Structures are given as C-alpha cells and as structure tokens.
PDB file of C-alpha atoms in Angstrom:
ATOM      1  CA  MET A   1      17.667  19.451  18.294  1.00 65.00           C
ATOM      2  CA  GLU A   2      18.201  15.804  19.257  1.00 85.00           C
ATOM      3  CA  ILE A   3      15.174  13.531  19.516  1.00 92.00           C
ATOM      4  CA  THR A   4      15.216  11.353  22.620  1.00 93.00           C
ATOM      5  CA  LYS A   5      13.605   8.014  23.371  1.00 94.00           C
ATOM      6  CA  ASP A   6      11.067   9.723  25.627  1.00 94.00           C
ATOM      7  CA  ASP A   7      10.026  11.979  22.738  1.00 94.00           C
ATOM      8  CA  ILE A   8       9.383   9.011  20.458  1.00 95.00           C
ATOM      9  CA  GLU A   9       7.432   7.104  23.110  1.00 95.00           C
ATOM     10  CA  LYS A  10       4.917   9.946  23.139  1.00 95.00           C
ATOM     11  CA  LEU A  11       3.848   8.851  19.649  1.00 95.00           C
ATOM     12  CA  ILE A  12       2.387   5.674  21.154  1.00 95.00           C
ATOM     13  CA  GLU A  13      -1.005   5.608  22.846  1.00 94.00           C
ATOM     14  CA  LEU A  14      -1.260   1.831  23.212  1.00 94.00           C
ATOM     15  CA  ARG A  15       1.690  -0.524  23.664  1.00 95.00           C
ATOM     16  CA  LYS A  16       1.525  -3.661  21.531  1.00 94.00           C
ATOM     17  CA  GLU A  17       4.089  -6.114  20.202  1.00 95.00           C
ATOM     18  CA  ASP A  18       4.795  -6.082  16.479  1.00 94.00           C
ATOM     19  CA  THR A  19       3.319  -9.534  15.796  1.00 95.00           C
ATOM     20  CA  PHE A  20       1.116 -10.982  13.072  1.00 95.00           C
ATOM     21  CA  PHE A  21      -1.834 -11.610  15.395  1.00 94.00           C
ATOM     22  CA  ASN A  22      -1.732  -8.114  16.901  1.00 94.00           C
ATOM     23  CA  HIS A  23      -1.832  -6.590  13.426  1.00 94.00           C
ATOM     24  CA  LEU A  24      -4.640  -8.987  12.484  1.00 93.00           C
ATOM     25  CA  TRP A  25      -6.621  -7.813  15.508  1.00 92.00           C
ATOM     26  CA  ASN A  26      -5.980  -4.219  14.407  1.00 88.00           C
ATOM     27  CA  VAL A  27      -7.824  -4.867  11.160  1.00 87.00           C
ATOM     28  CA  PHE A  28     -10.998  -6.091  12.898  1.00 88.00           C
ATOM     29  CA  SER A  29     -10.972  -4.000  16.075  1.00 87.00           C
ATOM     30  CA  GLY A  30     -11.358  -0.587  14.435  1.00 81.00           C
ATOM     31  CA  ASP A  31      -9.036   0.898  17.072  1.00 87.00           C
ATOM     32  CA  PHE A  32      -7.153   3.662  15.249  1.00 90.00           C
ATOM     33  CA  ARG A  33      -4.983   4.734  18.166  1.00 93.00           C
ATOM     34  CA  PRO A  34      -1.226   4.835  17.437  1.00 94.00           C
ATOM     35  CA  LYS A  35       0.342   1.619  18.695  1.00 95.00           C
ATOM     36  CA  GLY A  36       3.906   0.577  19.213  1.00 95.00           C
ATOM     37  CA  GLU A  37       6.512  -1.728  20.641  1.00 96.00           C
ATOM     38  CA  ILE A  38       9.244  -0.232  22.824  1.00 95.00           C
ATOM     39  CA  GLY A  39      12.605  -1.971  22.913  1.00 94.00           C
ATOM     40  CA  ARG A  40      15.895  -1.010  24.485  1.00 92.00           C
ATOM     41  CA  ARG A  41      17.321   0.775  21.451  1.00 93.00           C
ATOM     42  CA  GLU A  42      14.486   0.372  18.975  1.00 96.00           C
ATOM     43  CA  ILE A  43      10.905   1.596  18.916  1.00 96.00           C
ATOM     44  CA  LYS A  44       8.263   0.452  16.421  1.00 97.00           C
ATOM     45  CA  VAL A  45       5.187   2.575  15.751  1.00 96.00           C
ATOM     46  CA  TRP A  46       2.165   2.033  13.515  1.00 95.00           C
ATOM     47  CA  LYS A  47      -1.224   3.642  13.010  1.00 93.00           C
ATOM     48  CA  GLN A  48      -4.279   2.832  10.927  1.00 89.00           C
ATOM     49  CA  ASN A  49      -7.042   5.065   9.677  1.00 83.00           C
ATOM     50  CA  MET A  50     -10.519   4.592   8.249  1.00 78.00           C
ATOM     51  CA  TRP A  51      -9.230   4.734   4.684  1.00 74.00           C
ATOM     52  CA  ASN A  52      -6.259   2.417   5.120  1.00 78.00           C
ATOM     53  CA  LYS A  53      -6.847  -0.399   7.593  1.00 83.00           C
ATOM     54  CA  THR A  54      -4.571  -2.997   6.005  1.00 85.00           C
ATOM     55  CA  PHE A  55      -1.739  -1.388   4.020  1.00 85.00           C
ATOM     56  CA  TYR A  56      -0.295   0.868   6.693  1.00 91.00           C
ATOM     57  CA  PRO A  57       3.454   1.142   7.402  1.00 93.00           C
ATOM     58  CA  VAL A  58       5.332   0.117  10.527  1.00 95.00           C
ATOM     59  CA  PHE A  59       7.999   2.685  11.419  1.00 96.00           C
ATOM     60  CA  THR A  60      11.163   1.641  13.231  1.00 97.00           C
ATOM     61  CA  PHE A  61      13.042   4.308  15.210  1.00 96.00           C
ATOM     62  CA  GLU A  62      16.660   3.350  15.837  1.00 96.00           C
ATOM     63  CA  LEU A  63      18.488   4.830  18.830  1.00 95.00           C
ATOM     64  CA  ASN A  64      22.157   5.178  19.696  1.00 94.00           C
ATOM     65  CA  THR A  65      23.767   4.395  23.051  1.00 92.00           C
ATOM     66  CA  SER A  66      22.749   7.843  24.308  1.00 93.00           C
ATOM     67  CA  MET A  67      19.096   7.047  23.502  1.00 93.00           C
ATOM     68  CA  HIS A  68      18.941   9.627  20.731  1.00 94.00           C
ATOM     69  CA  LEU A  69      17.256   9.026  17.383  1.00 94.00           C
ATOM     70  CA  ILE A  70      19.681   8.150  14.576  1.00 94.00           C
ATOM     71  CA  ASN A  71      17.476   6.609  11.884  1.00 94.00           C
ATOM     72  CA  ILE A  72      13.882   5.934  10.828  1.00 94.00           C
ATOM     73  CA  THR A  73      12.936   3.036   8.566  1.00 95.00           C
ATOM     74  CA  SER A  74       9.585   1.596   7.509  1.00 94.00           C
ATOM     75  CA  LYS A  75       8.046  -1.616   6.222  1.00 94.00           C
ATOM     76  CA  LEU A  76       4.622  -2.868   5.208  1.00 93.00           C
ATOM     77  CA  ASN A  77       2.767  -4.561   8.064  1.00 94.00           C
ATOM     78  CA  PRO A  78       2.418  -8.383   7.899  1.00 94.00           C
ATOM     79  CA  ILE A  79      -1.329  -8.324   7.127  1.00 92.00           C
ATOM     80  CA  GLY A  80      -0.728  -6.175   4.058  1.00 88.00           C
ATOM     81  CA  LYS A  81       1.979  -8.578   2.906  1.00 90.00           C
ATOM     82  CA  LEU A  82      -0.368 -11.532   3.441  1.00 91.00           C
ATOM     83  CA  LEU A  83      -3.203  -9.955   1.436  1.00 85.00           C
ATOM     84  CA  ILE A  84      -0.886  -9.227  -1.484  1.00 83.00           C
ATOM     85  CA  GLY A  85       0.349 -12.820  -1.390  1.00 85.00           C
ATOM     86  CA  ILE A  86      -3.217 -14.193  -1.313  1.00 84.00           C
ATOM     87  CA  PHE A  87      -4.259 -11.997  -4.235  1.00 77.00           C
ATOM     88  CA  VAL A  88      -1.247 -13.029  -6.318  1.00 76.00           C
ATOM     89  CA  ILE A  89      -1.741 -16.741  -5.624  1.00 79.00           C
ATOM     90  CA  GLY A  90      -5.496 -16.520  -6.253  1.00 73.00           C
ATOM     91  CA  PHE A  91      -4.997 -14.615  -9.484  1.00 69.00           C
ATOM     92  CA  ILE A  92      -2.412 -17.108 -10.756  1.00 72.00           C
ATOM     93  CA  TYR A  93      -4.724 -19.997  -9.861  1.00 72.00           C
ATOM     94  CA  ALA A  94      -7.692 -18.367 -11.611  1.00 66.00           C
ATOM     95  CA  ILE A  95      -5.827 -17.809 -14.889  1.00 66.00           C
ATOM     96  CA  SER A  96      -3.832 -21.041 -14.927  1.00 70.00           C
ATOM     97  CA  PRO A  97      -4.799 -23.466 -17.739  1.00 67.00           C
ATOM     98  CA  GLU A  98      -6.087 -26.880 -16.771  1.00 69.00           C
ATOM     99  CA  ASN A  99      -3.299 -28.585 -18.739  1.00 71.00           C
ATOM    100  CA  PRO A 100      -0.202 -26.349 -18.617  1.00 66.00           C
ATOM    101  CA  SER A 101       1.867 -28.811 -20.672  1.00 70.00           C
ATOM    102  CA  GLU A 102      -0.604 -28.511 -23.564  1.00 67.00           C
ATOM    103  CA  PHE A 103      -1.023 -24.752 -23.365  1.00 65.00           C
ATOM    104  CA  ASP A 104       0.017 -22.908 -26.531  1.00 67.00           C
ATOM    105  CA  PHE A 105       1.987 -19.921 -25.229  1.00 63.00           C
ATOM    106  CA  ILE A 106       2.762 -18.574 -28.698  1.00 69.00           C
ATOM    107  CA  GLY A 107      -0.811 -18.820 -29.893  1.00 66.00           C
ATOM    108  CA  ASN A 108      -2.118 -17.185 -26.739  1.00 64.00           C
ATOM    109  CA  TRP A 109       0.365 -14.316 -26.583  1.00 64.00           C
ATOM    110  CA  PRO A 110      -2.403 -11.655 -26.324  1.00 64.00           C
ATOM    111  CA  ILE A 111      -3.685 -13.257 -23.116  1.00 67.00           C
ATOM    112  CA  ILE A 112      -0.165 -13.532 -21.730  1.00 67.00           C
ATOM    113  CA  ALA A 113       0.467  -9.876 -22.583  1.00 68.00           C
ATOM    114  CA  VAL A 114      -2.725  -8.785 -20.806  1.00 67.00           C
ATOM    115  CA  ILE A 115      -1.802 -10.804 -17.725  1.00 70.00           C
ATOM    116  CA  SER A 116       1.707  -9.335 -17.688  1.00 70.00           C
ATOM    117  CA  VAL A 117       0.404  -5.777 -17.924  1.00 70.00           C
ATOM    118  CA  PHE A 118      -2.171  -6.506 -15.236  1.00 70.00           C
ATOM    119  CA  GLY A 119       0.608  -7.721 -12.958  1.00 71.00           C
ATOM    120  CA  MET A 120       2.580  -4.557 -13.619  1.00 72.00           C
ATOM    121  CA  ILE A 121      -0.407  -2.371 -12.748  1.00 72.00           C
ATOM    122  CA  PHE A 122      -1.013  -4.439  -9.629  1.00 72.00           C
ATOM    123  CA  THR A 123       2.569  -3.882  -8.458  1.00 74.00           C
ATOM    124  CA  LEU A 124       2.445  -0.181  -9.292  1.00 74.00           C
ATOM    125  CA  PHE A 125      -0.870   0.258  -7.488  1.00 74.00           C
ATOM    126  CA  TRP A 126       0.107  -1.285  -4.157  1.00 77.00           C
ATOM    127  CA  ARG A 127       3.433   0.521  -4.249  1.00 79.00           C
ATOM    128  CA  MET A 128       1.577   3.794  -4.791  1.00 77.00           C
ATOM    129  CA  ILE A 129      -0.828   3.111  -1.902  1.00 76.00           C
ATOM    130  CA  TYR A 130       1.964   2.234   0.495  1.00 83.00           C
ATOM    131  CA  ARG A 131       4.209   5.200  -0.424  1.00 83.00           C
ATOM    132  CA  PHE A 132       1.308   7.633  -0.200  1.00 81.00           C
ATOM    133  CA  GLU A 133       0.283   6.465   3.266  1.00 85.00           C
ATOM    134  CA  ARG A 134       3.888   6.248   4.482  1.00 89.00           C
ATOM    135  CA  GLN A 135       4.643   9.820   3.435  1.00 87.00           C
ATOM    136  CA  ASN A 136       1.477  11.170   5.073  1.00 86.00           C
ATOM    137  CA  GLN A 137       2.284   9.482   8.365  1.00 91.00           C
ATOM    138  CA  LEU A 138       5.945  10.441   8.165  1.00 91.00           C
ATOM    139  CA  ASP A 139       4.981  14.093   7.752  1.00 89.00           C
ATOM    140  CA  GLU A 140       2.803  13.833  10.862  1.00 91.00           C
ATOM    141  CA  ILE A 141       5.664  12.236  12.802  1.00 93.00           C
ATOM    142  CA  PHE A 142       8.118  14.943  11.769  1.00 92.00           C
ATOM    143  CA  GLU A 143       5.651  17.611  12.814  1.00 90.00           C
ATOM    144  CA  PHE A 144       4.972  15.943  16.172  1.00 91.00           C
ATOM    145  CA  LEU A 145       8.676  15.488  16.939  1.00 90.00           C
ATOM    146  CA  ASP A 146       9.524  18.918  15.539  1.00 87.00           C
ATOM    147  CA  ILE A 147      12.021  17.456  13.082  1.00 83.00           C
ATOM    148  CA  GLU A 148      13.109  19.910  10.443  1.00 76.00           C
ATOM    149  CA  VAL A 149      13.504  18.551   6.933  1.00 68.00           C
ATOM    150  CA  GLU A 150      14.574  20.181   3.735  1.00 64.00           C
ATOM    151  CA  ASP A 151      11.658  21.450   1.723  1.00 57.00           C
ATOM    152  CA  LYS A 152      11.091  19.174  -1.231  1.00 52.00           C
ATOM    153  CA  LYS A 153       8.969  20.214  -4.114  1.00 52.00           C
ATOM    154  CA  PRO A 154       6.048  17.759  -4.063  1.00 53.00           C
ATOM    155  CA  GLU A 155       5.367  15.832  -7.221  1.00 55.00           C
ATOM    156  CA  LYS A 156       2.209  17.135  -8.828  1.00 57.00           C
ATOM    157  CA  GLU A 157      -0.624  14.700  -9.393  1.00 57.00           C
ATOM    158  CA  TRP A 158      -0.732  15.829 -13.026  1.00 59.00           C
ATOM    159  CA  SER A 159       3.010  15.830 -13.661  1.00 63.00           C
ATOM    160  CA  PHE A 160       4.233  14.543 -17.019  1.00 64.00           C
ATOM    161  CA  LYS A 161       5.194  11.179 -15.537  1.00 64.00           C
ATOM    162  CA  ARG A 162       1.847  10.673 -13.815  1.00 70.00           C
ATOM    163  CA  ILE A 163      -0.038  11.731 -16.942  1.00 76.00           C
ATOM    164  CA  LEU A 164       1.829   9.103 -18.971  1.00 75.00           C
ATOM    165  CA  ILE A 165       1.054   6.453 -16.372  1.00 72.00           C
ATOM    166  CA  ARG A 166      -2.649   7.324 -16.353  1.00 78.00           C
ATOM    167  CA  LEU A 167      -2.823   7.471 -20.161  1.00 79.00           C
ATOM    168  CA  PHE A 168      -1.797   3.838 -20.033  1.00 76.00           C
ATOM    169  CA  THR A 169      -3.508   2.516 -16.895  1.00 77.00           C
ATOM    170  CA  TYR A 170      -6.953   4.124 -17.303  1.00 82.00           C
ATOM    171  CA  PRO A 171      -7.650   2.743 -20.812  1.00 83.00           C
ATOM    172  CA  PHE A 172      -6.257  -0.620 -19.734  1.00 79.00           C
ATOM    173  CA  CYS A 173      -8.590  -0.654 -16.725  1.00 81.00           C
ATOM    174  CA  LEU A 174     -11.531   0.006 -19.055  1.00 85.00           C
ATOM    175  CA  PHE A 175     -10.271  -2.806 -21.258  1.00 82.00           C
ATOM    176  CA  LEU A 176     -10.192  -5.190 -18.272  1.00 80.00           C
ATOM    177  CA  ILE A 177     -13.722  -4.161 -17.324  1.00 86.00           C
ATOM    178  CA  GLY A 178     -14.866  -4.954 -20.866  1.00 86.00           C
ATOM    179  CA  LEU A 179     -13.127  -8.347 -20.798  1.00 80.00           C
ATOM    180  CA  SER A 180     -14.741  -9.202 -17.481  1.00 83.00           C
ATOM    181  CA  ILE A 181     -18.256  -8.240 -18.588  1.00 88.00           C
ATOM    182  CA  PHE A 182     -18.258  -9.553 -22.148  1.00 84.00           C
ATOM    183  CA  LEU A 183     -15.800 -12.465 -21.979  1.00 80.00           C
ATOM    184  CA  ALA A 184     -15.107 -13.768 -18.484  1.00 79.00           C
ATOM    185  CA  ILE A 185     -18.685 -13.699 -17.121  1.00 86.00           C
ATOM    186  CA  PRO A 186     -20.341 -15.251 -20.223  1.00 85.00           C
ATOM    187  CA  ASN A 187     -17.767 -18.069 -20.059  1.00 80.00           C
ATOM    188  CA  GLY A 188     -18.377 -18.768 -16.392  1.00 82.00           C
ATOM    189  CA  LYS A 189     -15.105 -17.256 -15.105  1.00 77.00           C
ATOM    190  CA  TYR A 190     -16.902 -15.554 -12.226  1.00 82.00           C
ATOM    191  CA  VAL A 191     -14.002 -15.574  -9.744  1.00 77.00           C
ATOM    192  CA  LEU A 192     -11.664 -14.017 -12.281  1.00 73.00           C
ATOM    193  CA  ALA A 193     -14.289 -11.441 -13.290  1.00 81.00           C
ATOM    194  CA  ILE A 194     -15.132 -10.442  -9.715  1.00 84.00           C
ATOM    195  CA  GLY A 195     -11.464 -10.224  -8.764  1.00 75.00           C
ATOM    196  CA  THR A 196     -10.614  -8.143 -11.825  1.00 77.00           C
ATOM    197  CA  LEU A 197     -13.575  -5.776 -11.422  1.00 83.00           C
ATOM    198  CA  GLY A 198     -12.850  -5.380  -7.725  1.00 78.00           C
ATOM    199  CA  PHE A 199      -9.193  -4.575  -8.285  1.00 74.00           C
ATOM    200  CA  VAL A 200      -9.830  -2.178 -11.174  1.00 80.00           C
ATOM    201  CA  SER A 201     -12.568  -0.349  -9.274  1.00 81.00           C
ATOM    202  CA  PHE A 202     -10.401  -0.059  -6.186  1.00 75.00           C
ATOM    203  CA  TYR A 203      -7.514   1.303  -8.252  1.00 76.00           C
ATOM    204  CA  LEU A 204      -9.619   3.918 -10.063  1.00 80.00           C
ATOM    205  CA  VAL A 205     -11.433   5.093  -6.932  1.00 78.00           C
ATOM    206  CA  THR A 206      -8.212   5.280  -4.911  1.00 73.00           C
ATOM    207  CA  ASP A 207      -6.298   7.133  -7.609  1.00 75.00           C
ATOM    208  CA  LEU A 208      -9.091   9.670  -8.079  1.00 77.00           C
ATOM    209  CA  ARG A 209      -9.330  10.076  -4.315  1.00 71.00           C
ATOM    210  CA  MET A 210      -5.621  10.899  -4.170  1.00 68.00           C
ATOM    211  CA  ILE A 211      -6.021  13.468  -6.941  1.00 70.00           C
ATOM    212  CA  PHE A 212      -8.833  15.324  -5.196  1.00 68.00           C
ATOM    213  CA  ARG A 213      -7.178  15.007  -1.799  1.00 62.00           C
ATOM    214  CA  LYS A 214      -4.044  16.706  -3.164  1.00 55.00           C
ATOM    215  CA  LYS A 215      -6.203  19.354  -4.788  1.00 53.00           C
ATOM    216  CA  ASP A 216      -7.997  20.127  -1.519  1.00 54.00           C
ATOM    217  CA  ASN A 217      -4.677  20.475   0.284  1.00 54.00           C
TER     218      ASN A 217
END
C-alpha cells in the first residue's frame, strides 16, 4: 500500500514552519498537538508530550513526483540542540582552571578522567533519550499510516549490554553525587555541584522510568 501526501498531512493538527522561534514557542506554550510544515515534496512533522518537551524529534517525509512516500528521516529539534550546546559550554566553563597554561594535566589526571567519563555519560544519556522518543513516535506514525514493518525483537531493558552500561553508570553517578556534596559544595563550586546533581538525578530518574515503562508494556 502506497502512502500518499494526503495521508501524511493527516498527521498534522496545526501547521507551523520548522523554525527556531516556533520550536521555542512550543516549549513554553504547552500545546502538545502534532505540528508540521507542508512543502511541495517534503513534509515535516513534530510532536511534544508532557514528559519530553525539549528533546523531541522532527520527522521529514520525502515524496516522489507522484506524491507517494519514499523515505522518512528524523533530526533533533533546534531547541534540543541549543540546550545541549549550552550545557556543554557551561560545564566546560565551570571546570576550566583559572590559569590553563599553569595547569598540571599529568598531576591532575584523576580529575581529567572523571570529566572524560562524565562527558561520555552525558553523550550516551541524550542519545538514549532521543532514540527512545523517536522510536515511540515512529511506532505511532507507522500505526496511523498503516505501514507494515518487519517485526524486530525489541532490546530488553536488562539485556547483557544494558546491564554492563548500568554497572558502570550507576556507581559513577553515585560517585559524582559524593563529589558534589563532599568536595564541590564545601569548596564553593556551587554551579558545578548543582549542574552535576541535576544531570545525575535526571539521568537516574529517566532511566528508571524507561525500565518501568517497558515493564508495564
């Protein structure tokens, strides 16, 4: 069954252009209706929900000359990209030494190692959030458009790979919490401590939420 342009347009309840300011308004408006931009041979669709107001995907439906669907791609919306950039820049600024030229990198290798691991967890976390939300919305789109896909065995939340990841990330998160409470705060590094605690808490709560959500399904 071929999917036509008219079929895809039914996914959209409110027409909006895919611009930075429209996505910014989405974050504050609380309007969770599916929105989209309709072009001649390209349609963009995005939708927020209460749980994910900033890191939602924007789907692009590509059409051929007969106005039939030929491909679906996705990207992170511009507000999500901006927030990641702000966090990265703020984190780098918070941990940067006052005199970089005099900083002893060899003598401070434990700190550098912690920062590197933190960056890896940060990347893994946002990638996980985005892929999880993208797959959920893609499943809804396939169901709405009646697109048949090959059954893929879903990856279990407690698969060997995920267990290994959590055996590493959970203790490291506890380690970061300890550093924030007993080292960063006593030394007046309040911005770094708040940012670290906020990120770690968000990661743990979100990961546990995904586990129980999969279990309920």
